Short mmCIF file of C-alpha atoms and ligand atoms in Angstrom, two decimals:
data_model
loop_
_atom_site.label_atom_id
_atom_site.label_comp_id
_atom_site.label_asym_id
_atom_site.label_seq_id
_atom_site.Cartn_x
_atom_site.Cartn_y
_atom_site.Cartn_z
CA MET A 3 17.83 -14.32 -19.47
CA GLN A 4 14.56 -12.47 -19.13
CA PRO A 5 15.32 -8.96 -17.92
CA ILE A 6 13.27 -7.12 -15.34
CA THR A 7 13.07 -3.64 -16.79
CA ASN A 8 12.12 -0.28 -15.42
CA HIS A 9 11.92 1.41 -18.79
CA LEU A 10 8.16 1.57 -19.25
CA PRO A 11 6.86 5.08 -18.57
CA THR A 12 5.67 5.55 -14.99
CA ALA A 13 2.05 6.10 -15.99
CA GLU A 14 2.01 2.84 -17.90
CA LEU A 15 3.48 0.90 -14.99
CA GLN A 16 0.91 2.49 -12.69
CA ALA A 17 -1.95 1.55 -15.01
CA LEU A 18 -0.76 -2.07 -15.20
CA ASP A 19 -0.31 -2.13 -11.44
CA ALA A 20 -3.82 -0.81 -10.85
CA ALA A 21 -5.27 -3.30 -13.33
CA HIS A 22 -3.56 -6.48 -12.15
CA HIS A 23 -1.77 -6.14 -8.83
CA MET A 24 -3.86 -6.37 -5.66
CA HIS A 25 -2.07 -4.51 -2.86
CA PRO A 26 -1.99 -5.43 0.85
CA PHE A 27 -3.72 -3.12 3.32
CA SER A 28 -4.92 -0.81 0.52
CA THR A 29 -8.11 0.35 -1.16
CA GLN A 30 -7.53 -1.13 -4.58
CA SER A 31 -9.79 1.26 -6.50
CA GLY A 32 -7.68 4.14 -5.20
CA PHE A 33 -4.80 3.12 -7.46
CA LYS A 34 -6.88 4.00 -10.54
CA THR A 35 -7.11 7.68 -9.64
CA LYS A 36 -3.68 8.01 -8.02
CA GLY A 37 -1.01 5.63 -9.25
CA ALA A 38 1.34 3.89 -6.84
CA ARG A 39 4.84 5.25 -6.48
CA VAL A 40 7.13 2.92 -8.42
CA ILE A 41 10.34 2.14 -6.53
CA THR A 42 13.13 1.10 -8.88
CA GLY A 43 16.26 0.88 -6.76
CA ALA A 44 17.84 1.63 -3.40
CA LYS A 45 21.18 2.14 -1.71
CA GLY A 46 21.91 2.62 1.97
CA VAL A 47 18.90 4.47 3.40
CA MET A 48 17.80 6.01 0.10
CA LEU A 49 15.15 4.74 -2.31
CA ARG A 50 14.92 5.80 -5.95
CA ASP A 51 11.62 5.97 -7.82
CA SER A 52 10.78 5.74 -11.52
CA GLU A 53 10.80 9.53 -11.79
CA GLY A 54 14.36 9.71 -10.49
CA GLN A 55 13.43 11.07 -7.06
CA GLU A 56 15.66 10.14 -4.10
CA ILE A 57 13.59 9.30 -1.04
CA LEU A 58 14.85 8.87 2.52
CA ASP A 59 13.32 5.63 3.80
CA ALA A 60 12.74 6.29 7.49
CA MET A 61 10.74 3.03 7.73
CA ALA A 62 13.45 0.61 6.47
CA GLY A 63 10.85 -0.80 4.08
CA LEU A 64 8.43 -2.42 6.50
CA TRP A 65 10.72 -2.16 9.55
CA CYS A 66 13.03 -4.75 8.11
CA VAL A 67 16.01 -3.44 6.11
CA ASN A 68 18.24 -3.17 9.18
CA ILE A 69 21.59 -3.20 7.35
CA GLY A 70 20.36 -0.85 4.61
CA TYR A 71 19.85 -1.44 0.91
CA GLY A 72 22.33 -2.57 -1.70
CA ARG A 73 24.69 -4.89 0.19
CA ASP A 74 26.40 -7.01 -2.45
CA GLU A 75 27.54 -9.60 0.09
CA LEU A 76 23.96 -10.81 0.50
CA ALA A 77 23.47 -11.07 -3.25
CA GLU A 78 26.69 -13.06 -3.55
CA VAL A 79 25.73 -15.46 -0.78
CA ALA A 80 22.28 -15.98 -2.32
CA ALA A 81 23.73 -16.72 -5.75
CA ARG A 82 26.32 -19.11 -4.33
CA GLN A 83 23.69 -20.97 -2.28
CA MET A 84 21.33 -21.22 -5.26
CA ARG A 85 24.08 -22.89 -7.27
CA GLU A 86 25.05 -25.21 -4.44
CA LEU A 87 21.60 -26.23 -3.17
CA PRO A 88 18.70 -23.95 -4.14
CA TYR A 89 16.12 -25.88 -2.17
CA TYR A 90 15.64 -28.79 0.04
CA ASN A 91 13.18 -29.34 2.87
CA THR A 92 13.81 -30.11 6.51
CA PHE A 93 10.93 -32.56 6.94
CA PHE A 94 11.32 -36.34 7.33
CA MET A 95 14.74 -36.58 8.94
CA THR A 96 16.67 -34.39 6.53
CA THR A 97 18.58 -31.18 7.06
CA HIS A 98 21.12 -28.92 5.34
CA VAL A 99 24.05 -26.74 6.28
CA PRO A 100 22.46 -23.25 6.04
CA ALA A 101 19.57 -24.23 8.36
CA ILE A 102 22.00 -25.79 10.85
CA ALA A 103 24.42 -22.87 10.82
CA LEU A 104 21.70 -20.27 11.23
CA ALA A 105 20.03 -22.17 14.09
CA LYS A 106 23.35 -22.37 15.92
CA ARG A 107 24.00 -18.66 15.38
CA LEU A 108 20.53 -17.71 16.62
CA ALA A 109 20.91 -19.92 19.70
CA ASP A 110 24.17 -18.11 20.49
CA LEU A 111 22.64 -14.67 20.03
CA ALA A 112 19.36 -15.28 21.84
CA PRO A 113 19.27 -14.67 25.61
CA GLY A 114 19.02 -17.31 28.32
CA ASP A 115 18.04 -20.83 27.38
CA LEU A 116 16.40 -19.93 24.06
CA ASN A 117 18.41 -22.46 22.12
CA HIS A 118 16.08 -24.01 19.54
CA VAL A 119 14.75 -22.64 16.25
CA PHE A 120 11.57 -23.60 14.40
CA TYR A 121 11.70 -21.94 10.97
CA ALA A 122 8.94 -20.24 9.03
CA GLY A 123 8.75 -18.07 5.94
CA SER A 124 7.44 -14.97 7.72
CA GLY A 125 6.41 -13.50 11.04
CA SER A 126 2.77 -14.47 10.49
CA GLU A 127 3.70 -18.08 9.91
CA ALA A 128 5.96 -18.07 12.97
CA ASN A 129 3.15 -16.81 15.18
CA ASP A 130 0.86 -19.50 13.80
CA THR A 131 3.55 -21.96 14.84
CA ASN A 132 3.65 -20.40 18.30
CA LEU A 133 -0.09 -20.65 18.74
CA ARG A 134 -0.03 -24.36 17.99
CA MET A 135 3.20 -24.94 19.88
CA VAL A 136 2.10 -23.46 23.23
CA ARG A 137 -1.18 -25.38 23.09
CA THR A 138 0.63 -28.59 22.22
CA TYR A 139 3.13 -27.95 25.01
CA TRP A 140 0.43 -27.83 27.68
CA ALA A 141 -1.46 -30.78 26.22
CA GLU A 142 1.74 -32.84 26.28
CA LYS A 143 2.26 -31.85 29.92
CA GLY A 144 -1.17 -33.16 30.81
CA HIS A 145 -3.04 -29.84 30.81
CA PRO A 146 -5.18 -30.10 27.68
CA ASN A 147 -7.43 -27.24 28.82
CA LYS A 148 -4.61 -24.71 28.93
CA GLN A 149 -5.40 -23.43 25.43
CA ILE A 150 -6.26 -19.74 25.52
CA VAL A 151 -3.66 -17.22 24.43
CA ILE A 152 -3.99 -13.69 25.77
CA SER A 153 -2.87 -10.80 23.60
CA ARG A 154 -3.46 -7.05 23.49
CA TRP A 155 -5.73 -4.74 21.56
CA ASN A 156 -3.81 -2.86 18.89
CA ALA A 157 -1.06 -5.48 18.81
CA TYR A 158 0.21 -6.64 15.43
CA HIS A 159 1.25 -10.27 15.09
CA GLY A 160 0.68 -10.87 11.38
CA SER A 161 -2.01 -11.24 8.78
CA SER A 162 -2.79 -14.97 8.57
CA VAL A 163 -5.96 -16.20 10.27
CA GLY A 164 -4.08 -17.38 13.36
CA SER A 165 -1.63 -14.50 13.72
CA GLY A 166 -4.25 -11.92 12.74
CA SER A 167 -6.47 -13.29 15.49
CA LEU A 168 -3.60 -13.06 17.95
CA GLY A 169 -3.21 -9.43 16.88
CA GLY A 170 -5.59 -6.81 18.19
CA MET A 171 -6.35 -4.79 15.08
CA LYS A 172 -10.11 -4.27 15.06
CA GLY A 173 -10.16 -3.32 11.39
CA MET A 174 -8.66 -6.71 10.56
CA HIS A 175 -11.01 -8.59 12.87
CA GLN A 176 -14.00 -7.12 11.03
CA GLN A 177 -13.07 -9.00 7.86
CA GLY A 178 -13.01 -12.72 7.21
CA GLY A 179 -14.10 -14.24 10.48
CA MET A 180 -11.44 -13.27 12.97
CA PRO A 181 -10.57 -13.67 15.74
CA ILE A 182 -10.75 -17.44 15.90
CA PRO A 183 -11.84 -18.93 19.26
CA GLY A 184 -9.40 -19.37 22.10
CA ILE A 185 -7.83 -15.94 22.01
CA ALA A 186 -8.53 -13.12 24.48
CA HIS A 187 -7.39 -9.50 24.46
CA ILE A 188 -6.51 -6.95 27.12
CA ASP A 189 -5.86 -3.23 26.71
CA GLN A 190 -2.56 -1.81 25.46
CA PRO A 191 -0.18 0.30 27.58
CA ASN A 192 -0.66 3.47 25.52
CA TRP A 193 -0.46 6.19 28.16
CA TRP A 194 -0.72 9.18 25.80
CA SER A 195 -4.10 8.15 24.41
CA GLU A 196 -5.60 6.07 27.20
CA GLY A 197 -3.84 7.06 30.42
CA GLY A 198 -6.41 9.65 31.55
CA ASP A 199 -5.43 11.27 34.85
CA MET A 200 -3.08 8.48 35.89
CA SER A 201 0.68 8.95 35.98
CA PRO A 202 2.47 6.81 33.42
CA GLU A 203 3.76 4.60 36.26
CA GLU A 204 0.30 4.01 37.73
CA PHE A 205 -1.10 3.40 34.27
CA GLY A 206 1.62 0.87 33.42
CA LEU A 207 0.72 -1.15 36.51
CA GLU A 208 -3.00 -0.88 35.82
CA ARG A 209 -2.61 -2.18 32.28
CA ALA A 210 -0.28 -5.01 33.33
CA ARG A 211 -2.72 -6.09 36.03
CA GLN A 212 -5.40 -6.50 33.39
CA LEU A 213 -3.45 -9.62 32.46
CA GLU A 214 -3.84 -10.96 36.00
CA ALA A 215 -7.55 -10.12 36.02
CA LYS A 216 -8.05 -11.78 32.63
CA ILE A 217 -6.28 -14.95 33.79
CA ASP A 218 -8.51 -15.03 36.88
CA GLU A 219 -11.60 -14.51 34.77
CA LEU A 220 -10.70 -17.30 32.35
CA GLY A 221 -9.16 -19.56 34.98
CA GLU A 222 -5.43 -20.21 35.16
CA ASP A 223 -6.04 -23.81 34.05
CA ASN A 224 -7.38 -22.54 30.72
CA VAL A 225 -4.63 -20.08 29.77
CA ALA A 226 -1.60 -21.19 27.78
CA ALA A 227 0.34 -18.03 27.11
CA PHE A 228 0.57 -14.28 26.81
CA ILE A 229 1.96 -12.80 23.59
CA ALA A 230 3.24 -9.25 23.17
CA GLU A 231 5.68 -7.12 21.24
CA PRO A 232 8.31 -5.65 23.62
CA VAL A 233 7.55 -2.31 21.92
CA GLN A 234 4.37 -2.28 19.84
CA GLY A 235 5.34 -1.49 16.26
CA ALA A 236 2.51 -1.33 13.76
CA GLY A 237 0.19 -0.16 16.54
CA GLY A 238 2.09 3.14 16.51
CA VAL A 239 5.42 2.51 18.27
CA ILE A 240 3.82 2.38 21.71
CA VAL A 241 6.47 2.28 24.44
CA ALA A 242 5.01 0.95 27.70
CA PRO A 243 5.66 2.86 30.95
CA ASP A 244 8.64 1.51 32.95
CA THR A 245 6.39 -0.24 35.45
CA TYR A 246 4.67 -2.39 32.83
CA TRP A 247 7.06 -5.17 31.87
CA PRO A 248 8.30 -6.10 35.37
CA GLU A 249 4.67 -6.56 36.41
CA ILE A 250 3.84 -8.62 33.30
CA SER A 251 6.85 -10.82 34.00
CA ARG A 252 5.76 -11.37 37.59
CA ILE A 253 2.23 -12.34 36.52
CA CYS A 254 3.38 -14.81 33.84
CA ARG A 255 5.71 -16.45 36.35
CA GLU A 256 3.23 -16.64 39.22
CA ARG A 257 0.33 -17.81 37.07
CA ASN A 258 2.30 -20.45 35.23
CA ILE A 259 1.69 -19.29 31.68
CA LEU A 260 4.19 -19.04 28.84
CA LEU A 261 5.42 -15.70 27.58
CA ILE A 262 5.85 -15.17 23.85
CA ALA A 263 7.84 -12.05 22.93
CA ASP A 264 7.07 -11.06 19.35
CA GLU A 265 10.49 -9.74 18.33
CA VAL A 266 9.70 -9.44 14.62
CA ILE A 267 10.41 -5.69 14.73
CA CYS A 268 12.35 -5.35 18.00
CA GLY A 269 14.84 -8.08 17.13
CA PHE A 270 18.22 -7.77 15.43
CA GLY A 271 19.37 -4.45 16.78
CA ARG A 272 16.30 -2.26 16.39
CA THR A 273 16.26 -1.34 20.10
CA GLY A 274 20.06 -1.10 20.47
CA GLU A 275 20.28 -4.67 21.78
CA TRP A 276 20.09 -7.85 19.76
CA PHE A 277 16.57 -8.39 21.06
CA GLY A 278 13.97 -6.10 22.60
CA SER A 279 13.61 -8.62 25.43
CA GLN A 280 17.19 -7.84 26.47
CA LYS A 281 16.53 -4.11 26.31
CA LEU A 282 13.42 -4.40 28.49
CA ASN A 283 14.60 -7.24 30.75
CA ILE A 284 11.97 -9.71 29.61
CA THR A 285 12.53 -13.47 29.89
CA PRO A 286 10.34 -15.06 27.23
CA ASP A 287 9.78 -18.77 26.63
CA ILE A 288 9.48 -18.19 22.89
CA MET A 289 10.58 -15.31 20.65
CA THR A 290 9.02 -14.67 17.23
CA ILE A 291 11.53 -13.48 14.64
CA ALA A 292 11.38 -12.32 10.99
CA LYS A 293 11.98 -8.96 9.24
CA GLY A 294 15.46 -7.85 10.42
CA LEU A 295 16.60 -11.49 10.56
CA SER A 296 17.46 -11.20 6.86
CA SER A 297 17.16 -7.40 6.66
CA GLY A 298 14.28 -8.20 4.31
CA TYR A 299 16.60 -9.50 1.59
CA GLN A 300 14.85 -12.88 1.77
CA PRO A 301 11.52 -13.91 3.32
CA ILE A 302 12.31 -15.85 6.48
CA GLY A 303 10.98 -16.01 10.03
CA GLY A 304 10.88 -18.38 12.93
CA SER A 305 10.42 -19.11 16.61
CA ILE A 306 13.33 -19.30 19.04
CA VAL A 307 12.24 -21.65 21.78
CA SER A 308 13.46 -22.39 25.32
CA ASP A 309 15.10 -25.66 26.34
CA GLU A 310 12.05 -26.62 28.37
CA VAL A 311 9.46 -25.97 25.65
CA ALA A 312 11.65 -27.61 23.00
CA GLU A 313 12.07 -30.69 25.15
CA VAL A 314 8.35 -31.15 25.70
CA ILE A 315 7.52 -30.51 22.04
CA GLY A 316 10.37 -32.82 21.06
CA ASN A 317 8.69 -35.76 22.76
CA CYS A 318 5.69 -35.74 20.45
CA GLU A 319 5.35 -35.66 16.70
CA PHE A 320 4.59 -31.97 16.15
CA ASN A 321 2.46 -32.07 13.01
CA HIS A 322 3.38 -28.67 11.72
CA GLY A 323 5.78 -27.05 9.25
CA TYR A 324 6.14 -25.15 6.02
CA THR A 325 7.57 -26.10 2.64
CA TYR A 326 10.02 -23.24 3.07
CA SER A 327 10.88 -23.82 6.76
CA GLY A 328 14.64 -23.18 6.90
CA HIS A 329 14.88 -22.44 3.19
CA PRO A 330 18.60 -22.76 2.33
CA VAL A 331 18.90 -19.53 0.36
CA ALA A 332 16.98 -17.51 2.94
CA SER A 333 18.97 -19.09 5.78
CA ALA A 334 22.30 -18.36 4.08
CA VAL A 335 21.31 -14.75 3.46
CA ALA A 336 20.12 -14.34 7.06
CA LEU A 337 23.42 -15.71 8.33
CA GLU A 338 25.36 -13.23 6.21
CA ASN A 339 23.11 -10.43 7.44
CA LEU A 340 23.83 -11.40 11.06
CA ARG A 341 27.55 -11.45 10.30
CA ILE A 342 27.38 -7.89 8.96
CA LEU A 343 25.27 -6.63 11.89
CA ASP A 344 27.82 -8.13 14.27
CA GLU A 345 31.18 -7.51 12.59
CA GLU A 346 30.37 -3.95 11.57
CA GLY A 347 29.26 -3.15 15.12
CA ILE A 348 25.88 -1.95 13.90
CA VAL A 349 23.96 -2.97 17.03
CA ASP A 350 26.58 -1.30 19.25
CA ARG A 351 26.39 1.84 17.15
CA VAL A 352 22.62 2.02 17.64
CA ARG A 353 23.09 1.57 21.39
CA ASN A 354 25.96 3.99 21.94
CA ASP A 355 26.19 6.44 19.08
CA THR A 356 23.59 6.98 16.36
CA GLY A 357 20.70 5.81 18.57
CA PRO A 358 21.29 8.42 21.28
CA TYR A 359 21.90 11.05 18.55
CA LEU A 360 18.59 10.19 16.87
CA ALA A 361 16.81 10.19 20.25
CA GLU A 362 17.98 13.71 21.01
CA LYS A 363 16.99 15.07 17.59
CA PHE A 364 13.70 13.21 17.62
CA GLN A 365 12.85 14.62 21.05
CA SER A 366 13.33 18.14 19.65
CA LEU A 367 10.28 17.57 17.44
CA THR A 368 8.16 18.12 20.57
CA ASP A 369 9.04 21.83 20.13
CA HIS A 370 6.75 21.77 17.10
CA PRO A 371 3.28 23.16 17.90
CA MET A 372 1.50 20.05 16.54
CA VAL A 373 3.62 17.48 18.40
CA GLY A 374 2.68 16.25 21.89
CA GLU A 375 4.97 13.46 23.00
CA ALA A 376 7.93 11.84 21.26
CA LYS A 377 8.84 8.27 22.18
CA ILE A 378 11.87 6.42 20.94
CA VAL A 379 13.71 3.20 21.76
CA GLY A 380 16.87 2.62 19.74
CA MET A 381 15.77 3.17 16.19
CA MET A 382 12.00 2.96 16.48
CA GLY A 383 10.13 6.10 17.38
CA SER A 384 6.79 7.86 17.26
CA ILE A 385 5.33 11.30 17.81
CA ALA A 386 1.75 12.04 18.82
CA LEU A 387 0.02 14.79 16.82
CA THR A 388 -2.32 16.97 18.83
CA PRO A 389 -4.02 20.37 18.70
CA ASP A 390 -3.65 20.68 22.51
CA LYS A 391 -0.54 19.27 24.15
CA SER A 392 -1.37 19.87 27.78
CA ALA A 393 -4.72 18.06 27.49
CA ARG A 394 -3.17 15.28 25.32
CA ALA A 395 -6.25 15.90 23.18
CA PRO A 396 -7.02 14.13 19.91
CA PHE A 397 -8.27 16.12 16.93
CA GLU A 398 -12.00 16.52 16.48
CA ALA A 399 -11.64 14.91 13.03
CA GLU A 400 -11.83 11.15 12.67
CA ALA A 401 -8.67 9.53 14.03
CA GLY A 402 -6.01 9.27 11.36
CA THR A 403 -7.20 12.21 9.25
CA VAL A 404 -4.45 14.53 10.42
CA GLY A 405 -1.88 11.74 10.43
CA TYR A 406 -2.73 10.96 6.82
CA MET A 407 -2.47 14.61 5.79
CA THR A 408 0.94 14.82 7.44
CA ARG A 409 2.07 11.55 5.86
CA GLU A 410 1.17 12.97 2.45
CA ARG A 411 3.44 15.97 3.13
CA CYS A 412 6.28 13.61 4.14
CA PHE A 413 5.79 11.73 0.86
CA ALA A 414 5.93 14.98 -1.09
CA ASN A 415 9.12 15.93 0.75
CA ASN A 416 10.79 12.62 -0.14
CA LEU A 417 10.61 11.21 3.36
CA ILE A 418 8.97 7.86 4.05
CA MET A 419 7.37 8.18 7.46
CA ARG A 420 4.17 6.30 8.28
CA HIS A 421 1.15 7.37 10.27
CA VAL A 422 -0.81 5.13 12.59
CA GLY A 423 -3.92 7.06 13.45
CA ASP A 424 -2.52 10.43 14.45
CA ARG A 425 0.90 9.14 15.47
CA MET A 426 3.79 9.51 13.03
CA ILE A 427 6.32 6.72 13.22
CA ILE A 428 9.89 5.99 12.13
CA SER A 429 12.04 2.89 12.00
CA PRO A 430 15.00 3.72 9.75
CA PRO A 431 17.74 1.34 8.62
CA LEU A 432 20.14 0.86 11.54
CA VAL A 433 23.03 2.07 9.39
CA ILE A 434 21.62 5.60 9.08
CA SER A 435 24.38 8.20 9.57
CA LYS A 436 24.21 11.35 11.67
CA ASP A 437 24.00 13.49 8.51
CA GLU A 438 21.12 11.39 7.28
CA ILE A 439 19.44 11.70 10.69
CA ASP A 440 19.71 15.49 10.32
CA THR A 441 18.05 15.24 6.89
CA LEU A 442 15.32 13.02 8.34
CA ILE A 443 14.55 15.51 11.11
CA ASP A 444 14.65 18.52 8.73
CA ARG A 445 12.22 16.87 6.34
CA ALA A 446 9.98 15.76 9.21
CA TRP A 447 9.84 19.29 10.59
CA GLN A 448 9.07 20.73 7.16
CA SER A 449 6.31 18.14 6.67
CA LEU A 450 4.85 18.91 10.10
CA ASP A 451 4.76 22.62 9.19
CA GLU A 452 3.02 21.89 5.91
CA GLY A 453 0.73 19.32 7.52
CA MET A 454 -0.30 21.78 10.21
CA ALA A 455 -1.01 24.47 7.58
CA ALA A 456 -3.16 22.00 5.64
CA VAL A 457 -5.01 20.99 8.82
CA LYS A 458 -5.76 24.62 9.63
CA ASP A 459 -6.85 25.33 6.02
CA ALA A 460 -9.24 22.41 6.25
CA GLY A 461 -10.71 23.81 9.47
CA LEU A 462 -9.55 20.77 11.45
CA TRP A 463 -7.40 22.47 14.10
CA LYS A 464 -9.83 21.63 16.88
CA ALA A 465 -9.56 19.41 19.90
CA GLY A 466 -12.06 16.56 19.96
C1 PLP B 17 5.39 -7.62 10.61
C2 PLP B 17 5.08 -8.28 11.88
C3 PLP B 17 4.61 -9.59 11.93
C4 PLP B 17 4.24 -10.36 10.69
O1 PLP B 17 5.33 -10.64 9.90
P1 PLP B 17 5.10 -11.01 8.34
O2 PLP B 17 6.47 -11.38 7.90
O3 PLP B 17 4.55 -9.79 7.68
O4 PLP B 17 4.16 -12.14 8.30
C5 PLP B 17 4.44 -10.19 13.15
N1 PLP B 17 4.73 -9.53 14.29
C6 PLP B 17 5.17 -8.27 14.29
C7 PLP B 17 5.49 -7.60 15.58
C8 PLP B 17 5.34 -7.59 13.09
O5 PLP B 17 5.76 -6.34 13.09
#
């Protein structure tokens, strides 16, 4: 057996990494001057690096390790499935037990009449499926012009050409010819940064009604669907005002367009319910899933589709699918992950116990002089950094400068917390204990202190 070893010195690993490994969402040349941190192992909520440091992972990897690291059960299931049937496809009238069992489980867990699963290998692939599926749905129903999908600026729906176009990340759109045609964007419900003098409630309605205005502008007969994350994740954990989602739901219903809830982050307990749609009372026609579906132990995603959409799609040959759609090992691991989330009461604990505890502690960060608002739903939260709370002012420095400086202090303090612009975000494993939450908050506070000192030293403590 060829071993995977960690025994090269860190500097050597970093040099090899910089020379040969191209990293996502990174400036590659940067790795030559400052090597990447080499993660060698993990248990529970803690990562270990090649220098022996123990790091609290308040991001659950990339929002995905919901049951925490190091669960042997998933390794056992994967090994057993690989021996039994390591691979077979689900094209051309074939199927296998893991794909069947997982689809049944997901149909039981999903709300309402979302009873049908189309598998993918990731969230990006699943959203590409959705884009083609909603267009095919309307074409099959005799409305071939209903093709445009409306999304939101600063949404994240993946990194493939289709899903990246559905997303609203301007930095992504500037590279490689995105967005593709047939996608329109409206503004996000980010009250802290964009709400001006409006109350959050007024602002929520105003932003929701942009959807109505956009449908009118494009013509209802040309719009297929609206896609949105129940709570925006990669955009900075943006929690919409309470008025937003009821209004969006009304508009989708009245204007006869499909609603796609991108549950890639919100799904599988992150919000304290199985799905963010349940938490926020949304009734989608399609839900995108990935990440927490397998707690990141295997790459798997998919679309959970309503009876009505599945029936229409089922009447045509849908010329779409992936080699790894419903991969047996990934499906078996996902099923075991769902068993653990359920039988260990992890979702209930987020709803009733550790979630409320984290919310209270997280809210206390607004006592820090650099923190404006704190927003949290279940186990995804964000704080807005500001030099002037009452004005909700940004820093004079380019957006993200202060966030980055603070993120660097978190890193130094063995806390993985990300920054999105000048918001700091968390999304810890759902199994985090109260003691570990205390450690998270202590390290965050310490990092905010050090970040603020660095900002002042750099002469950046100025409202822009
Ligand atoms: C991460 C993410 C995706 C993309 O998933 P990948 O597995 O990285 O392709 C899509 N939607 C949301 C909301 C995400 O957070």
